[in-house]
Amino acid sequence: MGEVVVVDNNSTDNTANVISGFSKKLPLRNFFEPQQGISFARNRALIESKGKLIIQIDTDALADKNLVNSYWEAAKRWPSAEYFGGAIEPLFESSPAPWVLRNQHLLEGAILIRNLGEQERKLNPGEQAFGANLAYRSSVFSERNFNIHLGHIGQERLFGEETEILEGIKARGGFGVWVPNARVRHFVPNARVTKKYLRRYFFGMGRSHVRMGQEPNSKLIFGAPRPLFRQAFFEYAKYSLARLKRSTSWVEPYIRLYEMLGVMKESRDQNRVKLTGADPR
């Protein structure tokens, strides 16, 4: 029999009452983590977990009834695989705007959509499983945990804590498996399909790239990579032209623009640290 490990990450709402309501229905173990941040919470879950296979899903995801069994059976079929990714279907609060529907391939990470086909198979190096529906062997974390400088921290939207783990696995020759029958439906509130959310998400993504060491290797101007100033200007021009034409093609340059701005902001902060010793976080 498995267990359900729930970490209350210093919440101020009714999380504790919700957890208590399920305590008699599930093999549930509840822990409180006072340090704010998703990586702190996940690291606490790793410490407390007893199983050999660790499955993580988002709190706003609805798991298919066969989710656990699908991952467990896949882990037995692929004894050398170190992680497993499953399908994520969006559950929109209301019908999304045309610009969302026509650009879902660009918004998979922001909205959380993942479908890599109906065949169980080894993931290619360039394919990525998403943290909203992901399983690891516990041995993955024998020497490292989630990076506490990545992932959501209170109202600060950073990302990449799972990506860093998965890329580390691949760098040492490990691999993952796509498990199509391990499914969740992920709730997408109306606030998540707005320009405001896209700005916040992709700006945070750009900052996360720098924290993961993915900053462009180029000369700096005002503490940020010089080529990005020109590229950001052109992306803004393409975005503006698409808006004038009332075309949904504005989404791609808009995404690129704010990702670049995020890289520039974090680069400046990191370079200020090198010069002054001030902590940007």
CSV table of C-alpha atoms in Angstrom, one decimal:
chain,number,residue,atom,x,y,z
A,1,MET,CA,0.0,0.0,0.0
A,2,GLY,CA,1.3,3.4,-0.9
A,3,GLU,CA,1.1,6.7,1.1
A,4,VAL,CA,0.0,10.2,0.3
A,5,VAL,CA,2.4,12.8,1.6
A,6,VAL,CA,1.0,16.3,1.9
A,7,VAL,CA,3.2,19.3,2.8
A,8,ASP,CA,1.4,22.5,4.0
A,9,ASN,CA,3.9,25.1,2.8
A,10,ASN,CA,3.2,27.8,5.4
A,11,SER,CA,-0.3,28.4,4.1
A,12,THR,CA,-2.7,31.1,5.5
A,13,ASP,CA,-5.9,29.6,4.2
A,14,ASN,CA,-7.9,26.5,5.1
A,15,THR,CA,-5.4,24.0,3.8
A,16,ALA,CA,-5.1,22.3,7.2
A,17,ASN,CA,-8.9,21.7,7.4
A,18,VAL,CA,-9.0,20.3,3.8
A,19,ILE,CA,-6.2,17.9,4.6
A,20,SER,CA,-7.9,16.9,7.9
A,21,GLY,CA,-11.1,16.1,5.9
A,22,PHE,CA,-9.3,13.4,3.9
A,23,SER,CA,-7.3,11.9,6.7
A,24,LYS,CA,-9.8,9.0,7.2
A,25,LYS,CA,-10.2,8.4,3.5
A,26,LEU,CA,-6.5,8.1,2.4
A,27,PRO,CA,-3.3,6.8,3.8
A,28,LEU,CA,-2.3,10.4,4.4
A,29,ARG,CA,0.7,11.8,6.2
A,30,ASN,CA,0.7,15.6,6.7
A,31,PHE,CA,3.7,17.9,7.4
A,32,PHE,CA,4.1,21.6,7.8
A,33,GLU,CA,7.0,23.3,6.1
A,34,PRO,CA,7.5,26.9,7.4
A,35,GLN,CA,10.0,28.0,4.7
A,36,GLN,CA,8.0,29.4,1.8
A,37,GLY,CA,8.7,28.0,-1.6
A,38,ILE,CA,7.8,25.0,-3.7
A,39,SER,CA,11.3,23.6,-3.6
A,40,PHE,CA,11.4,23.8,0.2
A,41,ALA,CA,8.0,21.9,0.2
A,42,ARG,CA,9.2,19.3,-2.2
A,43,ASN,CA,12.4,18.7,-0.4
A,44,ARG,CA,10.4,18.2,2.8
A,45,ALA,CA,8.2,15.7,1.1
A,46,LEU,CA,11.4,13.8,-0.1
A,47,ILE,CA,12.7,13.7,3.5
A,48,GLU,CA,9.4,12.3,4.8
A,49,SER,CA,8.5,9.9,1.9
A,50,LYS,CA,9.1,6.2,2.5
A,51,GLY,CA,8.4,4.8,-1.0
A,52,LYS,CA,10.7,3.8,-3.9
A,53,LEU,CA,8.6,5.6,-6.4
A,54,ILE,CA,7.6,9.2,-5.8
A,55,ILE,CA,4.7,10.7,-7.7
A,56,GLN,CA,4.0,14.4,-7.7
A,57,ILE,CA,1.0,16.3,-9.0
A,58,ASP,CA,-0.2,19.9,-8.6
A,59,THR,CA,-2.8,20.7,-6.0
A,60,ASP,CA,-5.1,22.0,-8.7
A,61,ALA,CA,-4.9,18.8,-10.8
A,62,LEU,CA,-7.4,16.0,-10.8
A,63,ALA,CA,-5.8,12.6,-11.0
A,64,ASP,CA,-7.2,9.8,-13.1
A,65,LYS,CA,-8.2,6.8,-10.9
A,66,ASN,CA,-5.5,4.7,-12.6
A,67,LEU,CA,-2.7,7.2,-12.2
A,68,VAL,CA,-0.8,5.5,-9.4
A,69,ASN,CA,-1.1,2.0,-10.9
A,70,SER,CA,-0.1,3.3,-14.4
A,71,TYR,CA,3.1,4.7,-13.0
A,72,TRP,CA,3.8,1.7,-10.8
A,73,GLU,CA,3.4,-0.8,-13.7
A,74,ALA,CA,5.5,1.4,-16.0
A,75,ALA,CA,8.3,1.5,-13.4
A,76,LYS,CA,8.3,-2.3,-13.4
A,77,ARG,CA,8.4,-2.5,-17.2
A,78,TRP,CA,11.3,0.0,-17.3
A,79,PRO,CA,13.6,-0.9,-14.4
A,80,SER,CA,16.4,1.3,-15.8
A,81,ALA,CA,14.3,4.5,-16.2
A,82,GLU,CA,14.8,7.1,-13.5
A,83,TYR,CA,11.6,9.2,-14.1
A,84,PHE,CA,8.2,9.0,-15.7
A,85,GLY,CA,6.0,11.7,-17.2
A,86,GLY,CA,2.2,11.5,-17.8
A,87,ALA,CA,-0.4,13.4,-19.8
A,88,ILE,CA,-1.9,16.7,-18.6
A,89,GLU,CA,-5.2,17.8,-20.0
A,90,PRO,CA,-6.4,21.4,-19.4
A,91,LEU,CA,-9.6,21.9,-17.6
A,92,PHE,CA,-10.6,25.5,-18.5
A,93,GLU,CA,-12.7,27.5,-16.1
A,94,SER,CA,-14.5,28.9,-19.2
A,95,SER,CA,-14.1,28.7,-22.9
A,96,PRO,CA,-10.7,30.3,-23.7
A,97,ALA,CA,-10.2,33.1,-26.2
A,98,PRO,CA,-9.2,32.3,-29.8
A,99,TRP,CA,-5.6,33.5,-29.2
A,100,VAL,CA,-5.3,30.8,-26.6
A,101,LEU,CA,-6.7,28.0,-28.7
A,102,ARG,CA,-4.6,28.9,-31.7
A,103,ASN,CA,-1.3,29.1,-29.7
A,104,GLN,CA,-1.6,26.2,-27.4
A,105,HIS,CA,1.6,24.7,-28.7
A,106,LEU,CA,3.4,27.9,-27.4
A,107,LEU,CA,1.5,27.9,-24.1
A,108,GLU,CA,2.0,24.3,-23.0
A,109,GLY,CA,4.2,25.2,-20.0
A,110,ALA,CA,2.1,28.3,-19.0
A,111,ILE,CA,-1.3,26.6,-19.2
A,112,LEU,CA,0.1,23.1,-18.4
A,113,ILE,CA,-0.7,20.9,-21.3
A,114,ARG,CA,1.3,17.8,-22.1
A,115,ASN,CA,0.5,15.1,-24.6
A,116,LEU,CA,3.3,13.2,-26.3
A,117,GLY,CA,1.2,10.5,-27.9
A,118,GLU,CA,-0.6,7.3,-26.9
A,119,GLN,CA,2.4,5.0,-27.0
A,120,GLU,CA,4.4,4.2,-23.8
A,121,ARG,CA,8.0,4.8,-24.8
A,122,LYS,CA,11.4,6.2,-23.8
A,123,LEU,CA,11.5,10.0,-23.8
A,124,ASN,CA,13.8,11.6,-26.4
A,125,PRO,CA,16.5,13.9,-24.9
A,126,GLY,CA,14.7,17.0,-26.2
A,127,GLU,CA,11.3,16.0,-24.7
A,128,GLN,CA,10.4,17.2,-21.3
A,129,ALA,CA,7.9,15.8,-18.7
A,130,PHE,CA,6.0,18.5,-16.7
A,131,GLY,CA,6.1,18.7,-12.9
A,132,ALA,CA,2.3,18.8,-12.6
A,133,ASN,CA,2.3,15.1,-13.4
A,134,LEU,CA,5.6,13.4,-12.8
A,135,ALA,CA,7.1,10.4,-11.0
A,136,TYR,CA,10.7,9.7,-9.9
A,137,ARG,CA,12.5,6.8,-8.4
A,138,SER,CA,13.5,7.9,-4.9
A,139,SER,CA,17.1,7.0,-5.8
A,140,VAL,CA,17.2,10.1,-8.0
A,141,PHE,CA,17.4,12.2,-4.9
A,142,SER,CA,20.1,10.3,-3.1
A,143,GLU,CA,22.7,13.0,-3.9
A,144,ARG,CA,20.7,16.1,-4.7
A,145,ASN,CA,17.4,17.8,-3.9
A,146,PHE,CA,15.4,20.6,-5.6
A,147,ASN,CA,17.2,23.9,-6.0
A,148,ILE,CA,15.7,26.3,-3.4
A,149,HIS,CA,16.5,29.3,-5.6
A,150,LEU,CA,14.2,27.9,-8.3
A,151,GLY,CA,10.4,27.4,-8.4
A,152,HIS,CA,7.6,29.5,-6.9
A,153,ILE,CA,8.6,31.4,-3.8
A,154,GLY,CA,5.6,33.2,-2.3
A,155,GLN,CA,4.4,35.6,-4.9
A,156,GLU,CA,7.6,35.3,-6.9
A,157,ARG,CA,7.1,33.2,-10.0
A,158,LEU,CA,10.3,31.4,-10.9
A,159,PHE,CA,10.5,28.0,-12.5
A,160,GLY,CA,13.0,25.3,-13.5
A,161,GLU,CA,13.3,23.2,-10.3
A,162,GLU,CA,12.1,20.0,-12.0
A,163,THR,CA,13.9,20.9,-15.3
A,164,GLU,CA,17.2,21.1,-13.4
A,165,ILE,CA,16.7,17.7,-11.9
A,166,LEU,CA,15.6,16.1,-15.2
A,167,GLU,CA,18.5,17.7,-17.1
A,168,GLY,CA,20.9,16.4,-14.5
A,169,ILE,CA,19.6,12.9,-15.0
A,170,LYS,CA,20.0,13.1,-18.8
A,171,ALA,CA,23.5,14.6,-18.5
A,172,ARG,CA,24.7,11.5,-16.6
A,173,GLY,CA,23.1,9.2,-19.2
A,174,GLY,CA,19.8,8.5,-17.5
A,175,PHE,CA,16.4,8.6,-19.2
A,176,GLY,CA,12.7,8.9,-18.6
A,177,VAL,CA,9.6,7.2,-19.9
A,178,TRP,CA,6.4,8.7,-21.3
A,179,VAL,CA,3.4,7.0,-19.7
A,180,PRO,CA,0.2,8.1,-21.6
A,181,ASN,CA,-2.2,6.3,-19.2
A,182,ALA,CA,-1.0,8.3,-16.2
A,183,ARG,CA,-3.3,11.2,-16.7
A,184,VAL,CA,-4.4,14.3,-14.8
A,185,ARG,CA,-6.8,17.1,-15.7
A,186,HIS,CA,-5.3,20.5,-14.6
A,187,PHE,CA,-7.6,23.3,-13.7
A,188,VAL,CA,-6.9,26.5,-15.7
A,189,PRO,CA,-8.6,29.6,-14.1
A,190,ASN,CA,-9.5,32.5,-16.3
A,191,ALA,CA,-6.7,34.6,-14.8
A,192,ARG,CA,-4.2,32.1,-16.2
A,193,VAL,CA,-5.2,32.8,-19.8
A,194,THR,CA,-4.5,36.6,-19.9
A,195,LYS,CA,-1.7,38.8,-21.1
A,196,LYS,CA,-0.9,39.7,-17.6
A,197,TYR,CA,-0.3,36.1,-16.7
A,198,LEU,CA,1.8,35.5,-19.8
A,199,ARG,CA,4.0,38.5,-18.9
A,200,ARG,CA,4.5,37.2,-15.4
A,201,TYR,CA,5.1,33.6,-16.4
A,202,PHE,CA,7.6,34.2,-19.2
A,203,PHE,CA,9.4,37.0,-17.3
A,204,GLY,CA,9.9,34.5,-14.5
A,205,MET,CA,11.0,31.9,-17.0
A,206,GLY,CA,13.7,34.2,-18.3
A,207,ARG,CA,14.9,34.9,-14.8
A,208,SER,CA,15.0,31.1,-14.2
A,209,HIS,CA,17.1,30.5,-17.3
A,210,VAL,CA,19.8,32.7,-15.8
A,211,ARG,CA,19.6,31.0,-12.4
A,212,MET,CA,20.1,27.7,-14.2
A,213,GLY,CA,23.2,29.0,-15.9
A,214,GLN,CA,21.6,29.5,-19.3
A,215,GLU,CA,22.4,33.1,-19.8
A,216,PRO,CA,23.8,34.0,-23.3
A,217,ASN,CA,27.5,34.2,-23.4
A,218,SER,CA,28.1,37.7,-24.7
A,219,LYS,CA,29.3,41.1,-23.8
A,220,LEU,CA,27.2,43.1,-21.3
A,221,ILE,CA,25.6,46.5,-21.5
A,222,PHE,CA,24.1,47.9,-18.3
A,223,GLY,CA,24.7,44.4,-16.7
A,224,ALA,CA,22.7,42.5,-19.3
A,225,PRO,CA,23.7,40.6,-22.5
A,226,ARG,CA,24.1,43.2,-25.2
A,227,PRO,CA,22.4,41.3,-28.1
A,228,LEU,CA,19.1,41.0,-26.1
A,229,PHE,CA,18.5,44.8,-26.3
A,230,ARG,CA,18.3,44.6,-30.1
A,231,GLN,CA,16.3,41.3,-30.1
A,232,ALA,CA,13.8,42.6,-27.6
A,233,PHE,CA,13.2,45.7,-29.7
A,234,PHE,CA,12.4,43.6,-32.8
A,235,GLU,CA,10.1,41.3,-30.8
A,236,TYR,CA,8.2,44.3,-29.5
A,237,ALA,CA,7.9,45.6,-33.1
A,238,LYS,CA,6.6,42.2,-34.3
A,239,TYR,CA,4.1,42.1,-31.4
A,240,SER,CA,2.9,45.6,-32.1
A,241,LEU,CA,2.4,44.9,-35.8
A,242,ALA,CA,0.4,41.8,-35.1
A,243,ARG,CA,-1.8,43.7,-32.7
A,244,LEU,CA,-2.4,46.4,-35.3
A,245,LYS,CA,-3.5,43.7,-37.8
A,246,ARG,CA,-5.7,42.1,-35.1
A,247,SER,CA,-3.9,38.8,-35.6
A,248,THR,CA,-3.4,36.2,-32.9
A,249,SER,CA,0.2,35.9,-34.1
A,250,TRP,CA,1.1,38.5,-31.4
A,251,VAL,CA,1.5,35.7,-28.9
A,252,GLU,CA,4.9,34.4,-30.0
A,253,PRO,CA,6.8,37.7,-30.1
A,254,TYR,CA,5.1,38.7,-26.8
A,255,ILE,CA,6.4,35.5,-25.1
A,256,ARG,CA,9.9,36.0,-26.5
A,257,LEU,CA,9.9,39.7,-25.4
A,258,TYR,CA,9.1,39.0,-21.8
A,259,GLU,CA,11.4,36.0,-21.6
A,260,MET,CA,14.2,38.3,-22.8
A,261,LEU,CA,13.3,41.0,-20.3
A,262,GLY,CA,13.4,38.4,-17.6
A,263,VAL,CA,16.9,37.3,-18.6
A,264,MET,CA,18.0,40.9,-18.7
A,265,LYS,CA,16.6,41.6,-15.2
A,266,GLU,CA,18.1,38.6,-13.6
A,267,SER,CA,21.4,39.1,-15.4
A,268,ARG,CA,21.6,42.7,-14.1
A,269,ASP,CA,20.8,41.5,-10.6
A,270,GLN,CA,23.4,38.7,-10.7
A,271,ASN,CA,26.1,41.0,-12.0
A,272,ARG,CA,25.3,43.6,-9.4
A,273,VAL,CA,25.9,40.9,-6.8
A,274,LYS,CA,29.4,40.2,-8.3
A,275,LEU,CA,30.2,43.9,-8.1
A,276,THR,CA,28.7,44.9,-4.7
A,277,GLY,CA,28.0,41.7,-2.9
A,278,ALA,CA,24.3,42.6,-2.5
A,279,ASP,CA,21.8,39.7,-2.6
A,280,PRO,CA,19.2,40.1,-5.4
A,281,ARG,CA,16.8,37.7,-3.7
